[in-house]
Coordinates of N, CA and C and ligand atoms in Angstrom, one line a residue:
M1 N 0.8 -1.2 0.0 CA 0.0 0.0 0.0 C 0.9 1.3 0.0
P2 N 0.7 2.2 -0.9 CA 1.5 3.4 -0.9 C 1.3 4.1 0.4
R3 N 2.3 4.7 0.9 CA 2.3 5.3 2.2 C 1.7 6.7 2.2
K4 N 2.0 7.4 1.1 CA 1.6 8.8 1.1 C 0.2 9.0 0.4
L5 N -0.5 10.0 0.9 CA -1.9 10.2 0.3 C -2.1 11.7 0.2
A6 N -2.4 12.2 -1.0 CA -2.8 13.5 -1.3 C -4.3 13.5 -1.6
A7 N -5.1 14.0 -0.7 CA -6.6 13.9 -0.8 C -7.2 15.3 -0.9
G8 N -8.0 15.5 -1.9 CA -8.7 16.8 -2.1 C -10.2 16.7 -1.7
N9 N -10.6 17.7 -1.0 CA -12.0 17.8 -0.6 C -12.6 19.0 -1.3
W10 N -13.5 18.7 -2.3 CA -14.1 19.9 -3.1 C -15.2 20.5 -2.3
K11 N -15.7 20.0 -1.2 CA -16.8 20.5 -0.5 C -18.0 20.7 -1.4
M12 N -18.8 21.8 -1.3 CA -20.0 22.1 -2.1 C -19.6 22.9 -3.3
N13 N -18.6 22.4 -4.1 CA -18.1 23.1 -5.3 C -18.0 22.1 -6.4
G14 N -18.3 22.6 -7.6 CA -18.1 21.7 -8.8 C -19.3 21.3 -9.5
T15 N -19.3 21.4 -10.8 CA -20.3 20.8 -11.7 C -19.6 20.0 -12.7
R16 N -20.3 19.5 -13.7 CA -19.7 18.6 -14.6 C -18.5 19.2 -15.4
D17 N -18.6 20.6 -15.5 CA -17.4 21.3 -16.2 C -16.1 21.1 -15.4
S18 N -16.3 20.8 -14.1 CA -15.1 20.8 -13.3 C -14.3 19.4 -13.4
L19 N -14.9 18.5 -14.1 CA -14.3 17.2 -14.2 C -12.9 17.2 -14.9
T20 N -12.8 18.2 -15.8 CA -11.5 18.3 -16.5 C -10.3 18.6 -15.5
E21 N -10.7 19.2 -14.3 CA -9.6 19.4 -13.3 C -9.1 18.1 -12.8
I22 N -9.9 17.0 -12.8 CA -9.4 15.7 -12.3 C -8.6 15.1 -13.4
S23 N -9.0 15.2 -14.7 CA -8.2 14.6 -15.7 C -6.9 15.3 -15.9
A24 N -6.9 16.6 -15.6 CA -5.6 17.4 -15.7 C -4.6 17.0 -14.6
L25 N -5.0 16.2 -13.6 CA -4.1 15.7 -12.6 C -3.2 14.5 -13.0
F26 N -3.6 14.0 -14.2 CA -3.0 12.7 -14.6 C -1.4 12.7 -14.5
D27 N -0.8 13.8 -15.0 CA 0.7 13.9 -14.9 C 1.2 13.8 -13.5
A28 N 0.6 14.6 -12.6 CA 1.1 14.7 -11.2 C 0.8 13.3 -10.5
A29 N -0.3 12.6 -11.0 CA -0.7 11.5 -10.2 C 0.1 10.2 -10.5
G30 N 1.1 10.3 -11.3 CA 1.8 9.0 -11.7 C 2.9 8.7 -10.7
G31 N 3.0 9.4 -9.6 CA 4.2 9.1 -8.7 C 3.9 8.2 -7.6
A32 N 4.7 8.3 -6.5 CA 4.6 7.3 -5.4 C 3.4 7.5 -4.5
A33 N 2.9 8.7 -4.5 CA 1.7 9.0 -3.6 C 0.4 8.7 -4.2
E34 N -0.5 8.2 -3.4 CA -1.9 8.0 -3.9 C -2.6 9.4 -4.0
V35 N -3.4 9.5 -5.0 CA -4.2 10.8 -5.2 C -5.7 10.5 -5.1
L36 N -6.4 11.3 -4.4 CA -7.8 11.1 -4.2 C -8.5 12.5 -4.3
I37 N -9.6 12.5 -5.0 CA -10.4 13.7 -5.0 C -11.8 13.3 -4.5
C38 N -12.3 14.1 -3.6 CA -13.7 13.9 -3.0 C -14.6 15.0 -3.6
P39 N -15.2 14.8 -4.7 CA -16.0 15.9 -5.3 C -17.4 15.8 -4.6
P40 N -18.3 16.7 -4.9 CA -19.7 16.6 -4.4 C -20.3 15.3 -4.9
A41 N -21.2 14.7 -4.2 CA -21.7 13.4 -4.5 C -22.3 13.3 -5.9
T42 N -22.8 14.5 -6.4 CA -23.4 14.5 -7.8 C -22.4 14.2 -8.8
L43 N -21.1 14.3 -8.5 CA -20.0 14.1 -9.6 C -19.3 12.8 -9.4
I44 N -19.6 12.0 -8.3 CA -18.8 10.8 -8.0 C -18.8 9.8 -9.2
Q45 N -20.0 9.5 -9.7 CA -20.0 8.5 -10.8 C -19.3 8.9 -12.0
A46 N -19.5 10.2 -12.4 CA -18.8 10.7 -13.7 C -17.3 10.8 -13.4
A47 N -17.0 11.2 -12.2 CA -15.5 11.4 -11.9 C -14.8 10.0 -11.9
A48 N -15.5 9.0 -11.3 CA -14.9 7.7 -11.2 C -14.7 7.1 -12.6
S49 N -15.7 7.3 -13.5 CA -15.5 6.8 -14.8 C -14.4 7.4 -15.6
A50 N -14.2 8.7 -15.4 CA -13.3 9.5 -16.2 C -11.8 9.5 -15.6
A51 N -11.7 9.3 -14.3 CA -10.5 9.5 -13.6 C -9.4 8.4 -14.0
Q52 N -8.2 8.8 -14.3 CA -7.1 7.9 -14.5 C -6.0 8.2 -13.5
G53 N -5.7 7.2 -12.7 CA -4.7 7.4 -11.7 C -5.1 8.2 -10.5
V54 N -6.4 8.6 -10.5 CA -6.9 9.4 -9.3 C -8.1 8.6 -8.7
M55 N -8.0 8.4 -7.4 CA -9.2 7.7 -6.8 C -10.2 8.8 -6.5
I56 N -11.5 8.3 -6.4 CA -12.6 9.2 -6.1 C -13.3 8.8 -4.8
G57 N -13.5 9.8 -4.0 CA -14.1 9.6 -2.7 C -15.4 10.4 -2.4
A58 N -16.0 10.2 -1.3 CA -17.2 11.0 -0.9 C -16.8 11.8 0.3
Q59 N -17.7 12.8 0.6 CA -17.4 13.7 1.7 C -18.1 13.4 3.0
D60 N -19.1 12.5 2.9 CA -19.9 12.1 4.1 C -20.7 10.9 3.7
C61 N -21.3 10.2 4.7 CA -22.3 9.2 4.5 C -23.2 9.1 5.7
H62 N -24.3 8.4 5.5 CA -25.2 8.1 6.6 C -24.7 6.9 7.4
T63 N -25.2 6.8 8.6 CA -24.7 5.6 9.4 C -25.4 4.3 9.0
E64 N -26.6 4.5 8.3 CA -27.3 3.3 7.9 C -27.1 3.0 6.5
D65 N -27.4 1.7 6.1 CA -27.2 1.3 4.7 C -28.3 1.8 3.8
K66 N -29.5 1.8 4.3 CA -30.7 2.3 3.5 C -31.8 2.6 4.4
G67 N -32.9 3.2 3.9 CA -34.0 3.5 4.7 C -34.6 4.8 4.5
A68 N -35.5 5.3 5.4 CA -36.2 6.5 5.3 C -35.4 7.7 5.8
H69 N -34.5 8.1 5.0 CA -33.6 9.2 5.4 C -33.4 10.2 4.2
T70 N -34.5 11.0 4.0 CA -34.6 11.8 2.8 C -33.3 12.7 2.7
G71 N -32.8 12.6 1.5 CA -31.6 13.4 1.1 C -30.3 12.9 1.5
D72 N -30.2 11.8 2.3 CA -29.0 11.2 2.7 C -28.5 10.1 1.7
L73 N -27.2 9.8 1.8 CA -26.6 8.8 1.0 C -25.8 7.8 1.9
S74 N -25.9 6.5 1.6 CA -25.2 5.6 2.4 C -23.9 5.2 1.8
A75 N -23.1 4.6 2.7 CA -21.7 4.1 2.2 C -21.8 3.1 1.0
P76 N -22.7 2.1 1.1 CA -22.9 1.2 0.0 C -23.3 1.9 -1.3
M77 N -24.1 3.0 -1.2 CA -24.6 3.7 -2.4 C -23.4 4.5 -3.0
L78 N -22.6 5.1 -2.1 CA -21.4 5.8 -2.6 C -20.4 4.9 -3.2
K79 N -20.2 3.7 -2.6 CA -19.3 2.7 -3.2 C -19.9 2.3 -4.6
D80 N -21.2 2.1 -4.7 CA -21.8 1.7 -6.0 C -21.5 2.8 -7.0
A81 N -21.5 4.1 -6.6 CA -21.2 5.2 -7.5 C -19.8 5.3 -7.9
G82 N -18.9 4.6 -7.2 CA -17.5 4.6 -7.6 C -16.5 5.2 -6.5
A83 N -17.0 5.4 -5.3 CA -16.2 6.0 -4.2 C -15.3 4.9 -3.6
S84 N -14.1 5.2 -3.3 CA -13.2 4.2 -2.6 C -13.0 4.7 -1.2
H85 N -13.2 5.9 -0.9 CA -12.9 6.5 0.4 C -14.1 7.4 0.8
I86 N -14.3 7.6 2.1 CA -15.4 8.5 2.5 C -14.8 9.3 3.7
I87 N -14.9 10.7 3.6 CA -14.5 11.5 4.7 C -15.5 11.4 5.8
T88 N -15.1 11.3 7.1 CA -16.0 11.3 8.2 C -15.6 12.4 9.2
G89 N -16.5 13.0 9.8 CA -16.2 13.9 10.9 C -15.5 15.2 10.5
H90 N -15.7 15.6 9.3 CA -15.1 16.9 8.9 C -15.7 18.0 9.8
S91 N -14.8 19.0 10.2 CA -15.3 20.0 11.2 C -16.5 20.8 10.7
E92 N -16.6 20.9 9.3 CA -17.8 21.6 8.8 C -19.1 20.8 9.1
R93 N -19.0 19.5 9.0 CA -20.1 18.7 9.3 C -20.4 18.6 10.8
R94 N -19.3 18.6 11.6 CA -19.5 18.6 13.1 C -20.2 19.9 13.4
A95 N -19.8 21.1 12.8 CA -20.4 22.4 13.1 C -21.8 22.6 12.5
D96 N -21.9 22.3 11.2 CA -23.1 22.6 10.5 C -24.2 21.6 10.8
H97 N -23.9 20.4 11.1 CA -24.9 19.3 11.2 C -24.9 18.7 12.6
G98 N -24.1 19.3 13.5 CA -24.1 18.8 14.9 C -23.6 17.4 15.1
E99 N -22.7 17.0 14.2 CA -22.2 15.6 14.3 C -21.3 15.5 15.6
T100 N -21.7 14.5 16.4 CA -20.9 14.3 17.6 C -19.9 13.2 17.3
D101 N -19.0 13.0 18.3 CA -18.0 11.9 18.1 C -18.7 10.5 17.9
A102 N -19.8 10.3 18.6 CA -20.5 9.1 18.5 C -21.1 8.9 17.1
V103 N -21.6 10.0 16.5 CA -22.1 9.9 15.1 C -20.9 9.6 14.2
V104 N -19.8 10.3 14.4 CA -18.6 10.1 13.5 C -18.1 8.7 13.6
R105 N -18.1 8.1 14.8 CA -17.7 6.7 15.0 C -18.7 5.8 14.2
A106 N -20.0 6.0 14.3 CA -20.9 5.2 13.6 C -20.8 5.3 12.1
K107 N -20.5 6.5 11.6 CA -20.3 6.7 10.2 C -19.1 6.0 9.7
T108 N -18.0 6.1 10.5 CA -16.8 5.4 10.2 C -17.0 3.9 10.1
E109 N -17.7 3.4 11.1 CA -18.0 1.9 11.0 C -18.8 1.6 9.8
A110 N -19.7 2.5 9.4 CA -20.5 2.2 8.2 C -19.6 2.2 6.9
V111 N -18.6 3.1 6.9 CA -17.7 3.1 5.8 C -16.9 1.8 5.7
W112 N -16.5 1.3 6.9 CA -15.7 0.0 6.9 C -16.7 -1.1 6.5
A113 N -17.9 -1.1 7.0 CA -18.8 -2.2 6.6 C -19.0 -2.3 5.1
A114 N -18.9 -1.1 4.4 CA -19.1 -1.1 3.0 C -17.8 -1.5 2.3
G115 N -16.7 -1.7 3.1 CA -15.4 -2.1 2.5 C -14.6 -0.9 1.9
L116 N -14.9 0.3 2.4 CA -14.2 1.5 2.0 C -13.3 2.0 3.0
V117 N -12.5 3.0 2.6 CA -11.5 3.6 3.6 C -12.1 4.8 4.1
A118 N -12.0 5.0 5.4 CA -12.5 6.3 6.1 C -11.4 7.2 6.3
I119 N -11.6 8.5 6.0 CA -10.7 9.6 6.3 C -11.3 10.4 7.4
L120 N -10.9 10.1 8.6 CA -11.6 10.6 9.8 C -10.9 11.9 10.3
C121 N -11.7 13.0 10.4 CA -11.1 14.3 10.7 C -11.3 14.7 12.1
I122 N -10.2 15.2 12.7 CA -10.2 15.7 14.1 C -9.5 17.1 14.0
G123 N -9.8 17.9 15.0 CA -9.1 19.2 15.1 C -9.6 20.1 16.1
E124 N -8.8 21.0 16.6 CA -9.2 21.9 17.7 C -9.6 23.3 17.1
T125 N -10.4 24.0 17.9 CA -10.7 25.4 17.5 C -9.6 26.3 18.0
L126 N -9.6 27.5 17.6 CA -8.6 28.5 18.0 C -8.7 28.7 19.5
E127 N -9.9 28.8 20.0 CA -10.1 29.0 21.4 C -9.5 27.9 22.2
E128 N -9.7 26.7 21.7 CA -9.2 25.5 22.5 C -7.6 25.5 22.4
R129 N -7.1 25.9 21.2 CA -5.6 26.0 21.2 C -5.1 27.0 22.1
E130 N -5.7 28.2 22.1 CA -5.2 29.3 22.9 C -5.3 29.0 24.4
A131 N -6.3 28.1 24.7 CA -6.4 27.7 26.1 C -5.5 26.5 26.5
G132 N -4.7 26.1 25.6 CA -3.7 25.0 25.9 C -4.4 23.7 25.9
K133 N -5.5 23.5 25.3 CA -6.3 22.3 25.4 C -6.2 21.4 24.1
T134 N -5.3 21.8 23.2 CA -5.3 21.1 21.9 C -5.2 19.5 22.1
L135 N -4.2 19.1 22.8 CA -4.0 17.6 22.9 C -5.1 16.9 23.6
D136 N -5.7 17.6 24.6 CA -6.9 17.0 25.3 C -8.1 16.9 24.4
V137 N -8.3 17.9 23.6 CA -9.4 17.9 22.6 C -9.2 16.7 21.6
L138 N -8.0 16.6 21.1 CA -7.7 15.6 20.1 C -7.8 14.2 20.7
A139 N -7.4 14.1 21.9 CA -7.5 12.8 22.6 C -8.9 12.4 22.8
E140 N -9.8 13.3 23.1 CA -11.2 13.1 23.3 C -11.8 12.7 22.0
Q141 N -11.5 13.5 21.0 CA -12.1 13.2 19.6 C -11.6 11.8 19.2
M142 N -10.4 11.4 19.4 CA -9.9 10.1 18.9 C -10.6 9.0 19.7
A143 N -10.7 9.2 21.0 CA -11.3 8.2 21.9 C -12.8 8.0 21.5
G144 N -13.4 9.1 21.2 CA -14.9 9.0 20.9 C -15.2 8.6 19.4
S145 N -14.4 9.0 18.5 CA -14.8 8.8 17.1 C -14.1 7.7 16.4
V146 N -12.9 7.3 16.9 CA -12.2 6.1 16.2 C -12.8 4.8 16.7
P147 N -13.4 4.0 15.8 CA -14.0 2.8 16.3 C -12.9 1.8 16.8
D148 N -13.4 0.7 17.4 CA -12.5 -0.4 17.7 C -12.2 -1.2 16.4
G149 N -11.1 -2.0 16.4 CA -10.9 -2.8 15.2 C -10.2 -2.1 14.1
V150 N -9.5 -1.1 14.4 CA -8.8 -0.3 13.3 C -7.8 -1.2 12.6
T151 N -7.7 -1.1 11.2 CA -6.6 -1.6 10.5 C -6.1 -0.5 9.6
G152 N -4.8 -0.6 9.3 CA -4.1 0.5 8.5 C -4.7 0.7 7.1
D153 N -5.3 -0.3 6.6 CA -5.8 -0.1 5.2 C -7.3 0.4 5.2
Q154 N -7.8 0.5 6.4 CA -9.2 1.0 6.5 C -9.3 2.5 7.0
L155 N -8.3 2.9 7.7 CA -8.4 4.2 8.4 C -7.3 5.1 8.0
V156 N -7.6 6.4 7.7 CA -6.7 7.5 7.6 C -7.2 8.5 8.6
I157 N -6.4 9.2 9.4 CA -6.8 10.3 10.2 C -6.2 11.6 9.7
A158 N -7.1 12.6 9.6 CA -6.7 13.9 9.2 C -6.7 14.8 10.3
Y159 N -5.6 15.4 10.7 CA -5.6 16.5 11.7 C -5.8 17.8 11.0
E160 N -7.0 18.4 11.3 CA -7.4 19.6 10.6 C -7.8 20.7 11.7
P161 N -6.8 21.5 12.1 CA -7.2 22.5 13.1 C -8.3 23.4 12.5
V162 N -9.4 23.6 13.2 CA -10.5 24.3 12.6 C -10.1 25.7 12.2
W163 N -9.2 26.3 13.0 CA -8.8 27.7 12.7 C -7.9 27.8 11.5
A164 N -7.4 26.7 11.0 CA -6.6 26.7 9.8 C -7.3 26.4 8.5
I165 N -8.6 26.0 8.6 CA -9.3 25.6 7.4 C -9.8 26.8 6.7
G166 N -9.3 27.0 5.5 CA -9.8 28.1 4.6 C -9.4 29.5 5.1
T167 N -8.5 29.6 6.0 CA -8.1 30.9 6.6 C -6.8 31.4 6.1
G168 N -6.0 30.5 5.5 CA -4.6 30.9 5.1 C -3.6 30.8 6.3
K169 N -4.2 30.5 7.5 CA -3.3 30.3 8.7 C -2.9 28.9 8.8
V170 N -1.7 28.6 9.1 CA -1.2 27.2 9.3 C -0.4 27.1 10.5
P171 N -0.6 26.0 11.3 CA 0.3 25.9 12.5 C 1.7 25.8 12.0
N172 N 2.7 26.1 12.9 CA 4.1 25.9 12.5 C 4.4 24.5 12.6
T173 N 5.6 24.1 12.0 CA 5.9 22.7 11.8 C 6.1 22.0 13.2
D174 N 6.6 22.8 14.2 CA 6.7 22.1 15.5 C 5.3 21.7 16.0
Q175 N 4.3 22.6 15.8 CA 3.0 22.3 16.3 C 2.4 21.1 15.5
I176 N 2.6 21.1 14.2 CA 2.1 19.9 13.4 C 2.8 18.6 13.9
A177 N 4.1 18.7 14.1 CA 4.9 17.6 14.6 C 4.4 17.1 15.9
E178 N 4.1 18.0 16.8 CA 3.7 17.6 18.2 C 2.4 16.8 18.1
V179 N 1.4 17.3 17.3 CA 0.1 16.7 17.1 C 0.2 15.3 16.5
H180 N 1.0 15.3 15.4 CA 1.1 14.0 14.7 C 1.8 12.9 15.5
E181 N 2.8 13.3 16.3 CA 3.4 12.3 17.2 C 2.4 11.9 18.2
F182 N 1.6 12.8 18.7 CA 0.6 12.5 19.7 C -0.4 11.5 19.2
M183 N -0.9 11.8 17.9 CA -1.9 10.9 17.4 C -1.3 9.5 17.2
R184 N -0.1 9.4 16.7 CA 0.5 8.1 16.5 C 0.6 7.4 17.9
K185 N 1.0 8.1 18.9 CA 1.1 7.5 20.3 C -0.2 7.0 20.8
K186 N -1.3 7.8 20.6 CA -2.6 7.4 21.0 C -3.0 6.1 20.3
L187 N -2.7 6.1 19.0 CA -3.1 4.8 18.2 C -2.3 3.7 18.8
T188 N -1.0 3.9 19.1 CA -0.2 2.8 19.6 C -0.7 2.3 20.9
D189 N -1.0 3.2 21.8 CA -1.6 2.8 23.1 C -2.8 2.0 23.0
R190 N -3.6 2.3 22.0 CA -4.9 1.6 21.9 C -4.9 0.4 21.0
F191 N -4.1 0.4 19.9 CA -4.2 -0.7 18.9 C -2.8 -1.4 18.7
G192 N -1.8 -0.9 19.4 CA -0.5 -1.5 19.2 C 0.3 -0.9 18.1
Q193 N 1.6 -1.1 18.2 CA 2.6 -0.4 17.3 C 2.3 -0.7 15.8
A194 N 2.1 -1.9 15.5 CA 2.0 -2.3 14.1 C 0.9 -1.6 13.4
V195 N -0.3 -1.6 14.0 CA -1.5 -0.9 13.5 C -1.2 0.6 13.4
A196 N -0.7 1.1 14.5 CA -0.5 2.6 14.6 C 0.4 3.0 13.5
D197 N 1.4 2.2 13.2 CA 2.4 2.6 12.1 C 1.7 2.5 10.7
D198 N 0.7 1.7 10.6 CA 0.1 1.5 9.3 C -1.0 2.6 9.0
V199 N -1.6 3.2 10.0 CA -2.6 4.2 9.8 C -1.9 5.5 9.3
R200 N -2.5 6.0 8.2 CA -1.9 7.2 7.6 C -2.4 8.4 8.3
L201 N -1.6 9.4 8.6 CA -1.9 10.6 9.3 C -1.7 11.8 8.3
L202 N -2.8 12.5 8.0 CA -2.7 13.6 7.1 C -2.8 14.9 7.9
Y203 N -2.2 16.0 7.4 CA -2.4 17.3 7.9 C -3.4 18.0 6.9
G204 N -4.3 18.8 7.4 CA -5.2 19.6 6.6 C -5.4 20.9 7.2
G205 N -5.5 21.9 6.3 CA -5.8 23.3 6.8 C -4.8 24.3 6.0
S206 N -5.4 24.9 5.0 CA -4.6 25.9 4.2 C -3.3 25.4 3.6
V207 N -3.3 24.1 3.2 CA -2.2 23.6 2.5 C -2.2 24.2 1.1
K208 N -1.0 24.6 0.6 CA -0.9 25.2 -0.7 C 0.5 24.7 -1.3
A209 N 0.6 25.0 -2.6 CA 1.9 24.6 -3.2 C 3.1 25.2 -2.4
S210 N 2.9 26.5 -1.9 CA 4.0 27.2 -1.3 C 4.4 26.7 0.1
N211 N 3.5 25.9 0.8 CA 3.9 25.4 2.1 C 3.9 23.9 2.1
A212 N 3.6 23.2 1.0 CA 3.4 21.8 1.1 C 4.7 21.0 1.4
A213 N 5.8 21.4 0.8 CA 7.0 20.7 1.0 C 7.5 20.7 2.4
E214 N 7.3 21.9 3.0 CA 7.7 22.1 4.4 C 6.8 21.2 5.4
I215 N 5.6 21.1 5.1 CA 4.6 20.3 5.9 C 4.9 18.8 5.7
F216 N 5.2 18.4 4.4 CA 5.4 17.0 4.1 C 6.8 16.5 4.7
A217 N 7.7 17.5 5.1 CA 8.9 17.1 5.7 C 8.8 16.8 7.2
V218 N 7.6 17.1 7.8 CA 7.4 16.9 9.2 C 7.2 15.4 9.5
A219 N 7.9 14.9 10.5 CA 7.8 13.5 10.9 C 6.3 13.1 11.1
D220 N 5.9 11.9 10.7 CA 4.6 11.4 11.0 C 3.5 12.0 10.1
V221 N 3.9 12.9 9.2 CA 2.9 13.5 8.2 C 2.9 12.6 7.0
D222 N 1.8 11.9 6.7 CA 1.8 11.0 5.6 C 1.1 11.6 4.3
G223 N 0.8 12.8 4.4 CA 0.1 13.5 3.3 C -0.8 14.6 3.8
A224 N -1.7 15.0 2.9 CA -2.6 16.1 3.2 C -4.0 15.9 2.8
L225 N -4.9 16.6 3.5 CA -6.3 16.7 3.1 C -6.4 18.2 2.7
V226 N -6.8 18.5 1.5 CA -6.7 19.8 0.9 C -8.1 20.3 0.4
G227 N -8.5 21.4 0.9 CA -9.8 22.0 0.4 C -9.6 22.9 -0.8
G228 N -9.5 24.2 -0.5 CA -9.5 25.2 -1.6 C -8.5 24.9 -2.7
A229 N -7.3 24.5 -2.3 CA -6.3 24.3 -3.3 C -6.4 23.0 -4.1
S230 N -7.5 22.2 -3.8 CA -7.7 21.0 -4.6 C -8.6 21.2 -5.8
L231 N -9.2 22.4 -5.8 CA -10.3 22.6 -6.8 C -9.7 22.7 -8.3
K232 N -8.5 23.2 -8.4 CA -7.8 23.4 -9.7 C -6.6 22.5 -9.7
A233 N -6.5 21.8 -10.9 CA -5.3 21.0 -11.0 C -4.0 21.8 -11.0
A234 N -4.1 23.1 -11.4 CA -2.9 23.9 -11.4 C -2.4 24.2 -10.0
D235 N -3.3 24.1 -9.0 CA -2.9 24.3 -7.6 C -2.6 23.0 -6.9
F236 N -3.5 21.9 -7.2 CA -3.3 20.7 -6.5 C -2.1 19.9 -7.1
G237 N -1.9 20.0 -8.4 CA -0.8 19.2 -9.0 C 0.5 19.4 -8.3
P238 N 0.9 20.7 -8.1 CA 2.2 20.9 -7.4 C 2.2 20.4 -6.0
I239 N 1.1 20.3 -5.3 CA 1.0 19.7 -4.0 C 1.3 18.2 -4.1
V240 N 0.6 17.6 -5.0 CA 0.9 16.1 -5.3 C 2.3 15.9 -5.6
K241 N 2.9 16.8 -6.4 CA 4.3 16.6 -6.8 C 5.2 16.8 -5.6
A242 N 4.9 17.7 -4.7 CA 5.7 17.9 -3.5 C 5.6 16.6 -2.6
L243 N 4.4 16.0 -2.6 CA 4.3 14.8 -1.8 C 5.1 13.6 -2.4
N244 N 5.0 13.5 -3.7 CA 5.8 12.5 -4.4 C 7.3 12.7 -4.1
A245 N 7.7 13.9 -4.1 CA 9.2 14.2 -3.9 C 9.6 13.9 -2.5
S246 N 8.6 13.9 -1.5 CA 8.9 13.6 -0.1 C 8.9 12.1 0.2
A247 N 8.3 11.3 -0.8 CA 8.0 9.9 -0.5 C 9.2 9.1 -0.4
Ligands
PEP1 C1 -10.6 21.1 4.5 O1 -11.7 21.7 4.6 O2 -10.5 19.9 4.6 C2 -9.4 21.9 4.2 C3 -8.3 21.5 4.6 O3 -9.7 23.1 3.6 P1 -8.5 24.2 3.1 O4 -7.4 23.4 2.5 O5 -9.3 25.1 2.2 O6 -8.1 24.9 4.3

């Protein structure tokens, strides 16, 4: 399994015209790192048919496989459309939809039950960081939202400080290193060294071509989850190339 992963989260952006941005990643995507784009669900099927060398994922799923849940999509449905990965617990869903750690855990279990990879997001707010509570918050989120039975091929964890998402603000490399080392240790304590070493840890929050190489050089950073800079191949391609160069 390739160790490095460059994942793009398009959020609520993109129509069929945008699919050319995925095909334009072809050159950058031929390296050592895996490349994943999570477009809006409306584009998953078309993107998965068109994508060469780029995996396609979803941004959320329901906890159940099917039923009376108007407007929701289940993990098996997203798999059927062509998704290989599903993001769970993104801070925008935690904030906009009141998703608790228990909900995120159930969604992650649903992703695994469908045979897909979960990219589970955790991260502190600025208020929590300034109060010196970052590691406590992350420990609580990991304890509450990471299910039992983790394997390295089913779980990716993305550390996304809420204050860094879409703001242009990025923690310094010491802060990123501290958190990633902490996450690896928490996984080791709970699941053992071998599993902890296999789980990939991504950094997310205002990653750009200009800061990617510096972030990818940090120990325990296995790639990035990228929002705004994943929308255009001209922006995301250089990030993928920086990850390839670090692999
Ligand atoms: C995200 O929302 O997952 C994200 C990292 O966004 P951005 O790269 O735009 O900060």
